[in-house]
mmCIF file of C-alpha atoms in Angstrom:
data_model
loop_
_atom_site.group_PDB
_atom_site.id
_atom_site.type_symbol
_atom_site.label_atom_id
_atom_site.label_comp_id
_atom_site.label_asym_id
_atom_site.label_seq_id
_atom_site.Cartn_x
_atom_site.Cartn_y
_atom_site.Cartn_z
ATOM 1 C CA MET A 1 -0.024 0.011 -0.053
ATOM 2 C CA THR A 2 1.163 3.261 -1.262
ATOM 3 C CA ARG A 3 1.112 6.056 1.473
ATOM 4 C CA PRO A 4 -0.616 9.260 0.655
ATOM 5 C CA LEU A 5 1.246 12.122 -1.316
ATOM 6 C CA ARG A 6 3.044 14.931 0.928
ATOM 7 C CA LEU A 7 1.314 18.388 0.152
ATOM 8 C CA VAL A 8 2.835 21.205 1.538
ATOM 9 C CA ALA A 9 1.908 24.694 0.838
ATOM 10 C CA VAL A 10 4.158 28.074 1.650
ATOM 11 C CA SER A 11 2.591 31.242 2.201
ATOM 12 C CA GLY A 12 4.686 34.133 2.273
ATOM 13 C CA GLY A 13 1.987 36.307 3.819
ATOM 14 C CA LEU A 14 3.285 38.312 6.642
ATOM 15 C CA GLN A 15 -0.167 38.832 8.613
ATOM 16 C CA ARG A 16 -2.856 36.528 9.781
ATOM 17 C CA PRO A 17 -4.984 36.355 8.272
ATOM 18 C CA SER A 18 -3.318 36.296 4.857
ATOM 19 C CA LYS A 19 -5.234 36.446 1.132
ATOM 20 C CA ALA A 20 -1.772 34.581 -0.011
ATOM 21 C CA ALA A 21 -2.909 31.971 3.060
ATOM 22 C CA ALA A 22 -6.219 32.093 1.885
ATOM 23 C CA LEU A 23 -5.012 31.026 -1.671
ATOM 24 C CA ALA A 24 -2.870 28.684 -0.797
ATOM 25 C CA GLU A 25 -5.080 26.421 1.553
ATOM 26 C CA HIS A 26 -7.893 26.910 -1.714
ATOM 27 C CA LEU A 27 -5.157 25.352 -3.371
ATOM 28 C CA LEU A 28 -4.398 22.579 -1.202
ATOM 29 C CA ASP A 29 -8.188 21.554 -0.820
ATOM 30 C CA LEU A 30 -8.243 21.431 -4.759
ATOM 31 C CA ILE A 31 -5.461 18.877 -5.266
ATOM 32 C CA ALA A 32 -6.476 17.016 -2.274
ATOM 33 C CA GLY A 33 -9.997 16.821 -4.095
ATOM 34 C CA VAL A 34 -8.416 14.883 -7.034
ATOM 35 C CA VAL A 35 -5.475 13.225 -5.882
ATOM 36 C CA PRO A 36 -4.914 11.368 -1.840
ATOM 37 C CA CYS A 37 -2.439 13.312 0.420
ATOM 38 C CA GLU A 38 -1.775 14.657 3.389
ATOM 39 C CA GLN A 39 -1.658 18.391 3.551
ATOM 40 C CA ARG A 40 0.444 20.765 5.614
ATOM 41 C CA LEU A 41 0.380 24.738 5.401
ATOM 42 C CA VAL A 42 3.538 26.487 6.486
ATOM 43 C CA GLU A 43 2.690 30.326 7.507
ATOM 44 C CA LEU A 44 5.955 32.573 7.040
ATOM 45 C CA GLY A 45 4.501 35.487 9.089
ATOM 46 C CA GLN A 46 4.292 33.303 11.781
ATOM 47 C CA LEU A 47 8.000 32.106 11.840
ATOM 48 C CA ALA A 48 9.047 35.671 11.532
ATOM 49 C CA PRO A 49 10.418 35.977 14.676
ATOM 50 C CA GLN A 50 12.252 32.968 14.511
ATOM 51 C CA LEU A 51 13.976 33.571 11.027
ATOM 52 C CA ALA A 52 15.180 37.094 11.885
ATOM 53 C CA GLY A 53 18.761 37.553 12.075
ATOM 54 C CA ALA A 54 19.578 34.072 11.044
ATOM 55 C CA VAL A 55 22.307 33.610 8.593
ATOM 56 C CA TRP A 56 22.881 29.804 8.558
ATOM 57 C CA ARG A 57 20.467 27.198 8.822
ATOM 58 C CA SER A 58 22.376 25.677 11.736
ATOM 59 C CA GLN A 59 21.295 29.094 13.702
ATOM 60 C CA LEU A 60 17.570 28.313 13.367
ATOM 61 C CA PRO A 61 15.208 27.055 15.954
ATOM 62 C CA HIS A 62 13.923 23.497 15.549
ATOM 63 C CA ALA A 63 10.166 24.947 14.473
ATOM 64 C CA VAL A 64 11.568 26.888 11.554
ATOM 65 C CA GLU A 65 14.153 23.731 10.964
ATOM 66 C CA ARG A 66 10.784 21.308 10.890
ATOM 67 C CA GLU A 67 9.058 23.333 8.285
ATOM 68 C CA LEU A 68 12.075 23.343 6.158
ATOM 69 C CA ALA A 69 12.211 19.766 6.308
ATOM 70 C CA ALA A 70 8.600 19.155 5.609
ATOM 71 C CA VAL A 71 8.901 21.538 2.395
ATOM 72 C CA GLU A 72 12.158 19.669 1.308
ATOM 73 C CA GLN A 73 10.288 16.115 2.021
ATOM 74 C CA ALA A 74 6.819 16.875 -0.029
ATOM 75 C CA ASP A 75 5.739 15.402 -2.985
ATOM 76 C CA ILE A 76 3.803 18.386 -4.335
ATOM 77 C CA LEU A 77 4.855 21.940 -3.524
ATOM 78 C CA VAL A 78 2.267 25.197 -3.453
ATOM 79 C CA VAL A 79 4.072 28.617 -3.101
ATOM 80 C CA ALA A 80 1.901 31.529 -2.795
ATOM 81 C CA THR A 81 3.358 34.919 -1.691
ATOM 82 C CA PRO A 82 1.753 38.478 -1.639
ATOM 83 C CA VAL A 83 3.145 40.662 -4.346
ATOM 84 C CA TYR A 84 5.840 43.188 -2.795
ATOM 85 C CA ARG A 85 7.538 45.795 -4.755
ATOM 86 C CA GLY A 86 7.197 44.052 -7.779
ATOM 87 C CA SER A 87 8.561 40.708 -6.556
ATOM 88 C CA TYR A 88 7.966 37.907 -3.911
ATOM 89 C CA THR A 89 8.713 39.383 -0.147
ATOM 90 C CA GLY A 90 11.878 39.216 1.400
ATOM 91 C CA LEU A 91 10.665 36.931 3.929
ATOM 92 C CA PHE A 92 9.935 34.380 1.343
ATOM 93 C CA LYS A 93 13.380 34.418 -0.538
ATOM 94 C CA HIS A 94 14.699 34.148 2.996
ATOM 95 C CA PHE A 95 13.151 31.063 3.870
ATOM 96 C CA PHE A 96 13.971 29.394 0.316
ATOM 97 C CA ASP A 97 17.386 30.612 0.800
ATOM 98 C CA PHE A 98 17.688 27.974 3.676
ATOM 99 C CA ILE A 99 16.208 25.039 1.306
ATOM 100 C CA ASP A 100 18.696 22.649 0.299
ATOM 101 C CA GLN A 101 19.619 23.435 -3.212
ATOM 102 C CA ASP A 102 19.137 19.865 -4.506
ATOM 103 C CA ALA A 103 15.840 19.113 -2.367
ATOM 104 C CA LEU A 104 13.506 19.967 -5.026
ATOM 105 C CA ILE A 105 14.712 18.740 -8.071
ATOM 106 C CA ASP A 106 11.498 17.462 -10.506
ATOM 107 C CA LYS A 107 9.321 18.704 -7.376
ATOM 108 C CA PRO A 108 5.867 19.645 -9.010
ATOM 109 C CA VAL A 109 5.534 23.252 -7.798
ATOM 110 C CA LEU A 110 2.340 24.977 -8.628
ATOM 111 C CA LEU A 111 3.187 28.868 -8.185
ATOM 112 C CA ALA A 112 0.664 31.529 -6.831
ATOM 113 C CA ALA A 113 0.848 35.256 -5.799
ATOM 114 C CA THR A 114 -1.586 37.805 -4.572
ATOM 115 C CA GLY A 115 -1.872 41.607 -5.119
ATOM 116 C CA GLY A 116 -3.253 44.699 -5.047
ATOM 117 C CA SER A 117 -4.402 44.851 -8.729
ATOM 118 C CA GLU A 118 -3.560 43.215 -11.883
ATOM 119 C CA ARG A 119 -0.756 45.056 -13.098
ATOM 120 C CA HIS A 120 1.421 42.407 -11.279
ATOM 121 C CA ALA A 121 0.235 39.248 -12.477
ATOM 122 C CA LEU A 122 3.648 38.701 -14.531
ATOM 123 C CA MET A 123 5.476 38.560 -11.039
ATOM 124 C CA ILE A 124 4.542 34.640 -11.148
ATOM 125 C CA ASP A 125 6.650 34.226 -14.565
ATOM 126 C CA HIS A 126 8.986 36.924 -14.013
ATOM 127 C CA GLN A 127 9.660 36.214 -10.277
ATOM 128 C CA LEU A 128 8.905 32.995 -8.972
ATOM 129 C CA ARG A 129 9.128 30.591 -12.083
ATOM 130 C CA PRO A 130 13.107 31.517 -11.997
ATOM 131 C CA LEU A 131 13.826 31.267 -8.675
ATOM 132 C CA PHE A 132 11.793 27.429 -8.756
ATOM 133 C CA SER A 133 13.804 26.837 -12.425
ATOM 134 C CA PHE A 134 17.219 27.595 -9.556
ATOM 135 C CA PHE A 135 16.092 24.628 -7.653
ATOM 136 C CA GLN A 136 15.327 22.632 -10.795
ATOM 137 C CA ALA A 137 11.690 22.156 -9.734
ATOM 138 C CA ARG A 138 8.979 21.096 -12.070
ATOM 139 C CA THR A 139 6.516 24.584 -12.084
ATOM 140 C CA LEU A 140 3.273 23.578 -13.291
ATOM 141 C CA PRO A 141 2.230 25.169 -16.536
ATOM 142 C CA LEU A 142 -0.425 27.637 -14.773
ATOM 143 C CA GLY A 143 0.144 29.898 -12.076
ATOM 144 C CA VAL A 144 -2.803 31.271 -10.237
ATOM 145 C CA TYR A 145 -2.696 35.433 -9.622
ATOM 146 C CA ALA A 146 -5.516 36.958 -7.265
ATOM 147 C CA THR A 147 -6.061 40.485 -6.446
ATOM 148 C CA ASP A 148 -7.378 41.997 -3.326
ATOM 149 C CA LYS A 149 -11.262 42.147 -5.386
ATOM 150 C CA ASP A 150 -11.119 38.117 -5.745
ATOM 151 C CA PHE A 151 -11.707 37.865 -1.889
ATOM 152 C CA ALA A 152 -14.425 38.300 0.299
ATOM 153 C CA ASP A 153 -13.398 37.977 4.097
ATOM 154 C CA TYR A 154 -10.146 36.598 3.024
ATOM 155 C CA ARG A 155 -12.099 33.338 1.452
ATOM 156 C CA VAL A 156 -11.542 33.423 -2.814
ATOM 157 C CA GLN A 157 -15.134 34.375 -4.268
ATOM 158 C CA ASP A 158 -14.441 35.544 -7.809
ATOM 159 C CA GLU A 159 -15.614 32.844 -10.314
ATOM 160 C CA ALA A 160 -12.836 33.557 -12.477
ATOM 161 C CA LEU A 161 -10.302 33.066 -9.635
ATOM 162 C CA LEU A 162 -12.126 29.557 -9.085
ATOM 163 C CA GLN A 163 -12.349 28.321 -12.633
ATOM 164 C CA ARG A 164 -8.765 30.008 -12.723
ATOM 165 C CA ALA A 165 -7.622 27.823 -9.845
ATOM 166 C CA ALA A 166 -9.255 24.660 -11.056
ATOM 167 C CA LEU A 167 -8.029 24.559 -14.545
ATOM 168 C CA ALA A 168 -4.335 25.196 -12.782
ATOM 169 C CA VAL A 169 -4.896 22.068 -10.723
ATOM 170 C CA GLN A 170 -6.391 20.293 -13.478
ATOM 171 C CA ARG A 171 -3.970 20.694 -15.997
ATOM 172 C CA ALA A 172 -1.305 19.888 -13.004
ATOM 173 C CA VAL A 173 -2.894 16.019 -12.494
ATOM 174 C CA PRO A 174 -0.990 14.417 -15.150
ATOM 175 C CA LEU A 175 2.265 15.650 -13.681
ATOM 176 C CA LEU A 176 0.983 14.622 -9.941
ATOM 177 C CA ALA A 177 0.428 11.105 -11.251
ATOM 178 C CA LEU A 178 3.978 11.078 -12.738
ATOM 179 C CA THR A 179 5.082 12.287 -9.038
ATOM 180 C CA ARG A 180 3.543 9.024 -7.745
ATOM 181 C CA HIS A 181 4.852 6.909 -10.058
ATOM 182 C CA ALA A 182 8.318 8.206 -9.622
ATOM 183 C CA ARG A 183 8.399 7.937 -6.052
ATOM 184 C CA PRO A 184 8.743 4.072 -5.974
ATOM 185 C CA ALA A 185 11.332 4.416 -8.492
ATOM 186 C CA ALA A 186 13.438 6.865 -6.845
ATOM 187 C CA ALA A 187 13.223 4.629 -3.644
ATOM 188 C CA ASN A 188 14.413 1.242 -5.660
ATOM 189 C CA GLU A 189 17.414 3.305 -7.029
ATOM 190 C CA ALA A 190 18.189 4.779 -3.141
ATOM 191 C CA VAL A 191 18.052 1.089 -2.281
ATOM 192 C CA ALA A 192 20.331 -0.353 -5.201
ATOM 193 C CA ALA A 193 22.884 2.469 -4.597
#
């Protein structure tokens, strides 16, 4: 019997509640609706005080190390960040600076962002996609961008956004299926080595 896939979302939102976290949770739920998985949400705003001042991973407290390990051990990753000055937040980048550079190789990553207006929508392709290309992750074909007007009471409510998120997950499913089949092969290779 195979274990459920480990699905981890990272929200770069700095406060709670957060539109980035709400979008990440929505995407988690959509993926869990089509692929059996264990879900986990990492909220960077909650970790900010423990990340402050750390330059080396060895300087991080256990709570942050646990979240880094969850991201590194995930089978599927969802990342969502607010747009800040045309890019992801500094806290988001600081967190991913501690991720082992080989930990995300071939890992499917669904990219998402939130911003005040549509003018930052290309941030997904101009900022997030290159960051995860560095990690050699498999960024999924469609990103999901949401503006403030797409939410009501920190819940995704805009019909066009709901459809875009569903389409992003639908197009990701074949790649997620590959993840499920690749995992036993990787385990066999590790045993043979």
